[in-house]
Short mmCIF file of C-alpha atoms in Angstrom, two decimals:
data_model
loop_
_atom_site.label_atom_id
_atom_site.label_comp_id
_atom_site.label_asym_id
_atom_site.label_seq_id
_atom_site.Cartn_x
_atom_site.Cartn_y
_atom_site.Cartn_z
CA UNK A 790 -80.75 162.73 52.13
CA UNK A 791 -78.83 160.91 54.84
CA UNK A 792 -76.65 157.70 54.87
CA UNK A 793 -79.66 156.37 56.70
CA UNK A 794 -82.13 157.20 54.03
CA UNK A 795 -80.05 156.44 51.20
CA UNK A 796 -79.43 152.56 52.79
CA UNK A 797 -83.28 152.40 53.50
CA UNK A 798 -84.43 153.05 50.02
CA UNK A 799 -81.56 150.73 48.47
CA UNK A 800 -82.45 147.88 50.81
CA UNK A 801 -84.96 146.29 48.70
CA UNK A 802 -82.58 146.19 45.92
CA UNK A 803 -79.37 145.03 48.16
CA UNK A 804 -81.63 142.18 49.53
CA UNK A 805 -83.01 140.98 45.91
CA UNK A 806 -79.65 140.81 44.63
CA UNK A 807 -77.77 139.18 47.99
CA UNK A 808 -80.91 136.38 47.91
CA UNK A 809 -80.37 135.36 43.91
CA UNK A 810 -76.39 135.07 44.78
CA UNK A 811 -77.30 132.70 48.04
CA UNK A 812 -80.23 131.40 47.86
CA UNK A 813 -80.98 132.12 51.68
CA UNK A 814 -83.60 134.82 52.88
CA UNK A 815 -81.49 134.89 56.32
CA UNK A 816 -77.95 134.77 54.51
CA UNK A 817 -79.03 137.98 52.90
CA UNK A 818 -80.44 139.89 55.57
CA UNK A 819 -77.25 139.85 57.31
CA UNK A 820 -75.23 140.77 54.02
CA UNK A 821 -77.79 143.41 53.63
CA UNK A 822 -76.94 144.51 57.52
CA UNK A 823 -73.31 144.10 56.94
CA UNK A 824 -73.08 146.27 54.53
CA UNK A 825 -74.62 149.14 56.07
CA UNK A 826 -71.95 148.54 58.78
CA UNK A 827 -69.52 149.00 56.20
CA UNK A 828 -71.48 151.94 55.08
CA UNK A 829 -71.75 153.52 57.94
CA UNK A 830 -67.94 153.24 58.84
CA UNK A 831 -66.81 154.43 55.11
CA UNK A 832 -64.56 158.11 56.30
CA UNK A 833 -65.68 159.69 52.88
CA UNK A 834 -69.35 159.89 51.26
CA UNK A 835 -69.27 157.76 48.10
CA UNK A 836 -70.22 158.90 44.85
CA UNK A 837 -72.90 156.65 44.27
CA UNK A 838 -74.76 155.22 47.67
CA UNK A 839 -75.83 152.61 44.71
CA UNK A 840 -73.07 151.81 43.04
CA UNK A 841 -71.10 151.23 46.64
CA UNK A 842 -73.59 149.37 48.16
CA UNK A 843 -74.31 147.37 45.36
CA UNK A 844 -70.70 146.25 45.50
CA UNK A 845 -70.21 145.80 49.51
CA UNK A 846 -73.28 143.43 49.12
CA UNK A 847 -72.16 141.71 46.07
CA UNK A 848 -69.00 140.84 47.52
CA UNK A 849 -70.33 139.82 50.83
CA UNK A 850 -72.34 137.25 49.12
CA UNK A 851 -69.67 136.00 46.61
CA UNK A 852 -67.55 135.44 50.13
CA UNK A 853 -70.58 133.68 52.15
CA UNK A 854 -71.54 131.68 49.04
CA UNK A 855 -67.90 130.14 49.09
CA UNK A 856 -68.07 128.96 52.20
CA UNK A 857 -71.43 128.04 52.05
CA UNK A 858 -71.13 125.65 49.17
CA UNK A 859 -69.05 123.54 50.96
CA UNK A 860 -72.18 123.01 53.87
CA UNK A 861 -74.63 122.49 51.27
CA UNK A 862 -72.65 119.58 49.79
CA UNK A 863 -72.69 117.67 53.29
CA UNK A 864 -76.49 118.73 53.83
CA UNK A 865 -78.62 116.11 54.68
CA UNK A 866 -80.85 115.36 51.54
CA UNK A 867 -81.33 117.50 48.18
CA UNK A 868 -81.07 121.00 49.61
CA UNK A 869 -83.45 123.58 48.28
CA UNK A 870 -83.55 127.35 48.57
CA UNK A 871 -85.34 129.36 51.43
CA UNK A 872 -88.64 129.82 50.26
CA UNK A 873 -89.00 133.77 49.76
CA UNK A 874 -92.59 134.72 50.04
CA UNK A 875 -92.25 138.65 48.60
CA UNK A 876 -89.72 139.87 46.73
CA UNK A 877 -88.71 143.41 48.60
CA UNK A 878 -87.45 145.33 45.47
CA UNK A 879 -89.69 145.80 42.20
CA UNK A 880 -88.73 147.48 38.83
CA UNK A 881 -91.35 147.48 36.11
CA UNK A 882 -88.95 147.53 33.70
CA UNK A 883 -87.44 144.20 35.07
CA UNK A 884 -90.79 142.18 36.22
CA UNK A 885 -90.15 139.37 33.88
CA UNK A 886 -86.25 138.68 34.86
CA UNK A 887 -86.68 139.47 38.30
CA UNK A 888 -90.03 136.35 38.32
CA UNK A 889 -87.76 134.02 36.57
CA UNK A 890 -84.88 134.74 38.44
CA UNK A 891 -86.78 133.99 41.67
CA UNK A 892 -88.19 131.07 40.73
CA UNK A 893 -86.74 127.37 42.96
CA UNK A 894 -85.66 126.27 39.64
CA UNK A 895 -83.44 129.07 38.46
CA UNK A 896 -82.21 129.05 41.77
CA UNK A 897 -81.18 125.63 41.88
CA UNK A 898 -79.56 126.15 38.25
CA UNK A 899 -77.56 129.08 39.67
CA UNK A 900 -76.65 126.95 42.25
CA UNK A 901 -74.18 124.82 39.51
CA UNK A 902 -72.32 128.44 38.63
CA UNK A 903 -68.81 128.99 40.09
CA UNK A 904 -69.98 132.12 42.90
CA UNK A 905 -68.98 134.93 40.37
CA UNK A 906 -70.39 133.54 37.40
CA UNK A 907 -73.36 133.87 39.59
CA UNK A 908 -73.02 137.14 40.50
CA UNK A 909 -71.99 138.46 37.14
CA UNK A 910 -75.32 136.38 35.80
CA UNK A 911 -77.58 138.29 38.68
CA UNK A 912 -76.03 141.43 38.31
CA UNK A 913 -76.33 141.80 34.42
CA UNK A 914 -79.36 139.44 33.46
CA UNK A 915 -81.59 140.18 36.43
CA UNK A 916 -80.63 143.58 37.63
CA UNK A 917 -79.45 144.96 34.40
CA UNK A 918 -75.62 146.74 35.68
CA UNK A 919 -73.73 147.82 32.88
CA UNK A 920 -70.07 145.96 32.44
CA UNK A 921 -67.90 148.65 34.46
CA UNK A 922 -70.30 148.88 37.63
CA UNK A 923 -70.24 144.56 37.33
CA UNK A 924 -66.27 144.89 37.25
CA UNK A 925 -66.14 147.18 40.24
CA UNK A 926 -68.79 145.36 42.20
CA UNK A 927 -66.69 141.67 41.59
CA UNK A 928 -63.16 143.06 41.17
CA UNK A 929 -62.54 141.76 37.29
CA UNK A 930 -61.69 143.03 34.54
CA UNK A 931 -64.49 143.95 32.22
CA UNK A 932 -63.29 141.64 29.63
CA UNK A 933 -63.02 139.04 32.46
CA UNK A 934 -66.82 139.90 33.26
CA UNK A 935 -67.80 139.68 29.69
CA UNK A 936 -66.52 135.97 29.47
CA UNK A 937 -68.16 135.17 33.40
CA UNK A 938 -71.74 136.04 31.69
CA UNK A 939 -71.41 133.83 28.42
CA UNK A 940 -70.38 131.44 30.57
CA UNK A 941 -73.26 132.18 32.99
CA UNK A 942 -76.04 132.30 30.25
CA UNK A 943 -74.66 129.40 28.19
CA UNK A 944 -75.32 127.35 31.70
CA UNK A 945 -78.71 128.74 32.78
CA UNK A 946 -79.93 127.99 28.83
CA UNK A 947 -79.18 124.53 28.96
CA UNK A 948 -80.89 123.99 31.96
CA UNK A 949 -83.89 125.70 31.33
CA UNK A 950 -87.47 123.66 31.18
CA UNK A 951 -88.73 124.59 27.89
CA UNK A 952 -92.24 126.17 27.02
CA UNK A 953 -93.12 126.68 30.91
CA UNK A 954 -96.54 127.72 31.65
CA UNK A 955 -97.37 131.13 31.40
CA UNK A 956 -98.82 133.16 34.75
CA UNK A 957 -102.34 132.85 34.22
CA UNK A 958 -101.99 128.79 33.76
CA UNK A 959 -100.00 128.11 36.09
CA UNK A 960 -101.98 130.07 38.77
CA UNK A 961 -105.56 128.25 37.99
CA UNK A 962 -104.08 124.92 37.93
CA UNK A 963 -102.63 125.68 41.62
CA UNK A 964 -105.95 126.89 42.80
CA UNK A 965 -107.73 123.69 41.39
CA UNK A 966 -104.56 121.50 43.05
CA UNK A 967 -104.76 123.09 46.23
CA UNK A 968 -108.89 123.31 46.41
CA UNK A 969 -108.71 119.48 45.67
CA UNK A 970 -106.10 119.34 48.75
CA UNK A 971 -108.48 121.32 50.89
CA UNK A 972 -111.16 118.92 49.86
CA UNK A 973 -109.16 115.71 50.47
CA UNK A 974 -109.84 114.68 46.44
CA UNK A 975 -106.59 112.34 45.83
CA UNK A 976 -108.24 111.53 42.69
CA UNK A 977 -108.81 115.23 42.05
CA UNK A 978 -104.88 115.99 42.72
CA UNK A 979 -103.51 112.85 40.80
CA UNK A 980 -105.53 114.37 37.58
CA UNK A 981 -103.20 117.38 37.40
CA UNK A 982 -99.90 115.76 37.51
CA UNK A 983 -97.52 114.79 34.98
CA UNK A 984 -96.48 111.77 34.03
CA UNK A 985 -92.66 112.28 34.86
CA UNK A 986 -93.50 114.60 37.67
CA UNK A 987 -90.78 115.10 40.41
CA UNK A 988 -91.55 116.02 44.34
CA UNK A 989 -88.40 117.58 46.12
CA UNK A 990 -88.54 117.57 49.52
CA UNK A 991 -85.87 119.24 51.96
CA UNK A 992 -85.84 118.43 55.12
CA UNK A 993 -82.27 118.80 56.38
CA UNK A 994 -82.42 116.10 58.46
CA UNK A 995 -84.51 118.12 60.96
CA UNK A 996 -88.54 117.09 59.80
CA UNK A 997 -90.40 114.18 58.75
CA UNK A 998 -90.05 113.46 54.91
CA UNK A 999 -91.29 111.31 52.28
CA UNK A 1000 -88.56 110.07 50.31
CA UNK A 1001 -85.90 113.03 48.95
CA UNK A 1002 -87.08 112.82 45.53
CA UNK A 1003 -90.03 111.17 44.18
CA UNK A 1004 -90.71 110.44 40.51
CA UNK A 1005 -93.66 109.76 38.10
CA UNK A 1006 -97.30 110.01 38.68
CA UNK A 1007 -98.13 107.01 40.84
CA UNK A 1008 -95.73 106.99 43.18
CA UNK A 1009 -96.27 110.98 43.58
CA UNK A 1010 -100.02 110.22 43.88
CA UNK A 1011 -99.04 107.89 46.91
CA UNK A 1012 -97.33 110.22 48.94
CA UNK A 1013 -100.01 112.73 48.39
CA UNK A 1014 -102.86 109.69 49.55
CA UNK A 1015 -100.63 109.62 52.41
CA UNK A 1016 -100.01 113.20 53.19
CA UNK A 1017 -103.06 115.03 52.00
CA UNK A 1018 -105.14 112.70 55.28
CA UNK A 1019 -102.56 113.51 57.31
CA UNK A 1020 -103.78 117.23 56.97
CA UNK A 1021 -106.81 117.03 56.58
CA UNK A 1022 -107.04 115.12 59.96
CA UNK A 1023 -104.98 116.97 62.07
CA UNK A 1024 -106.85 120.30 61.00
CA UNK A 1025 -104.07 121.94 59.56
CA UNK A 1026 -104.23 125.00 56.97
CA UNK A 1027 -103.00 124.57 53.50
CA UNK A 1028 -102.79 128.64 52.79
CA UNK A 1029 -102.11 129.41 48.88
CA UNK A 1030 -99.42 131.44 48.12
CA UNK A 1031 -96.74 132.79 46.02
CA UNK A 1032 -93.65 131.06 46.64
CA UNK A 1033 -90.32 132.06 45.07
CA UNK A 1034 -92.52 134.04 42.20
CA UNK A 1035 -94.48 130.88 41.37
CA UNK A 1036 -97.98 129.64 42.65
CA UNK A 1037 -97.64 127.07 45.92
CA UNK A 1038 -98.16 127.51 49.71
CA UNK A 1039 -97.92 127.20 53.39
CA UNK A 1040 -98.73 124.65 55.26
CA UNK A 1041 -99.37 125.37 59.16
CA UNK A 1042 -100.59 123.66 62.20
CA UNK A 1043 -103.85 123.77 64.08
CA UNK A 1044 -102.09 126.53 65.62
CA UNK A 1045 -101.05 128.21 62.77
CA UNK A 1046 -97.18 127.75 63.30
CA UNK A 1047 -95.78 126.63 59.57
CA UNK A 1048 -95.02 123.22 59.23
CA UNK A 1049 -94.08 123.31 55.26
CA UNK A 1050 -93.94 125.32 52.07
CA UNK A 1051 -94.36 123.97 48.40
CA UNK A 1052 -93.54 125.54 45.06
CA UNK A 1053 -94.94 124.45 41.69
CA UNK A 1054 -93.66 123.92 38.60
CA UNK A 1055 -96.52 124.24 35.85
CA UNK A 1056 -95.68 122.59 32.00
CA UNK A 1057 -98.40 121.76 29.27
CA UNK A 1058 -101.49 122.01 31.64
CA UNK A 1059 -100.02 119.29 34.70
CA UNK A 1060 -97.67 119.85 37.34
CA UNK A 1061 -94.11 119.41 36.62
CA UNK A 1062 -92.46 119.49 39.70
CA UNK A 1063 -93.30 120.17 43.78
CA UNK A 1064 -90.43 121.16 45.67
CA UNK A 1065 -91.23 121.14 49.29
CA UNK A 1066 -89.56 122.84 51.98
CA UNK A 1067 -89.61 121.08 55.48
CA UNK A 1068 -86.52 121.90 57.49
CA UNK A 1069 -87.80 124.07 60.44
CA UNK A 1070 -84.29 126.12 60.14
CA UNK A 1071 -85.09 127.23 56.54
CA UNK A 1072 -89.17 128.59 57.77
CA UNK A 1073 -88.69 130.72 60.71
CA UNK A 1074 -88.93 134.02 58.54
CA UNK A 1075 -91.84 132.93 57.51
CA UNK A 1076 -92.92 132.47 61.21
CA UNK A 1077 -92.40 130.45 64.27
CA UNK A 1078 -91.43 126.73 62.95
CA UNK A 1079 -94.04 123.87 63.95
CA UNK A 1080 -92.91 120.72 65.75
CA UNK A 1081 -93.31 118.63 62.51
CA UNK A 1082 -92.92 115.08 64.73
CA UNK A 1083 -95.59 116.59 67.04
CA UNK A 1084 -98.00 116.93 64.63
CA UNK A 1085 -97.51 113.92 62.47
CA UNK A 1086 -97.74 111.70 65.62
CA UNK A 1087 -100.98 113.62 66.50
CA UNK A 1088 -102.33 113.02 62.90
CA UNK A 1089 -101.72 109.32 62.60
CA UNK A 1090 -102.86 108.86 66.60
CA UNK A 1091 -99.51 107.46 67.29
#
């Protein structure tokens, strides 16, 4: 097998791992591409394509994450991760972490871990690398890695929602959210949400948005009477699908350029939480960015 072939069959697993550490679907693609670069130019062949590439991404990312944590904190609003609509790399054996792990809330949880408590945490709880490849890959000691992932896990535990909605519930409550959206049913819509439920939006200063976080069930309802219209009227699609591992979808113009995506959060039959992804900059892998101001002026008549 070549150094091409080996690189194009780890891909999938080089970008899964770079997009848990950062968050970012573009981020990642060009860790992924820098490390065949690095790859390429290595004088001897490595032992293990896998074990090499694993670590020239992992450290790529722990570097970009550093500097990119200092952005984020001067971003304009809550920031959110890039929505990721399908996860490149599957492992049977790993479906269950490798869901969770994708999910916007896990994200934003890794988000509070130093960068290689993160990558320790993605490494061993997601992707399942034994201690010595996670030492090589971050350049600790495995003792040193051993006390990153307690610290990790101990983290990631106390901020995870308890008894979350299985699969199955959480995907027929999105289909009867999103019909009622279709439909223009506010009172349809307000039905399914929980009392304390939160709506997220991220707009980076770049789209319109309702307010960056909204809480409890009437004042959610209200920005859905407002927004659902808004939709409705200027023709737009609302097209379900899986976002970050968890039932949402895309929202695109008459001319099918994407104007939004939204996750949900599912918990004891309503929905928890909406996180909402509006800044143009954060969609274009999905596909070309709509002119958000365009279209709300031409939905309101302005």
């Amino acid at each position: 097998m070549t150094r091409t072939e080996e690189f194009e069959e780890l891909r999938p697993l080089l970008f899964s791992i770079a997009y848990r550490i950062l968050g970012s679907v573009s981020e990642a693609e060009d860790a992924v591409q820098e490390s065949w670069l690095r790859y390429q130019a290595a004088g001897s062949e490595p032992e293990s394509a896998k074990a090499f590439l694993s670590t020239v991404v992992t450290r790529i990312s722990i570097d970009v994450l550093r500097s990119a944590r200092v952005r984020r904190e001067e971003y304009a609003g809550p920031w959110l991760p890039e929505p990721l609509l399908t996860d490149p790399y599957e492992d049977p054996a790993r479906s269950a972490e490798l869901a969770d792990s994708l999910s916007t809330a896990a994200l934003l949880l890794l988000e509070r871990l130093s960068p290689l408590e993160r990558a320790v945490f993605v490494l061993r709880e997601v992707f399942a690398f034994d201690f010595p490849a996670i030492a090589s890959a971050v350049g600790r000691s495995e003792a040193a890695c051993h006390q990153l992932a307690v610290r990790a896990r101990r983290h990631m535990n106390a901020g995870r929602t308890r008894f979350e909605a299985g699969r199955r519930e959480r995907e027929e409550l999105a289909e009867r959210f999103f019909g009622a959206f279709r439909e223009g049913d506010v009172d349809a819509l307000t039905e399914l949400l929980a009392a304390d439920v939160r709506m997220i939006g991220d707009s980076g200063g770049k789209a319109p948005r309702f307010q960056p976080v909204v809480s409890g069930a009437e004042q959610v309802a209200g920005v859905l009477a407002v927004f659902v219209p808004l939709v409705v009227r200027g023709a737009g699609a609302v097209e379900p699908r899986q976002v970050n591992g968890r039932p949402g979808a895309v929202f695109r113009d008459r001319e099918g350029q994407v104007l939004s995506t939204w996750a949900l959060d599912v918990r004891d039959g309503r929905l928890q939480t909406i996180h909402a992804v509006n800044n143009p900059d954060k969609l274009r892998h999905i596909g070309p960015p709509a002119d958000a101001w365009a279209a709300l002026r031409e939905a309101t008549g302005d």
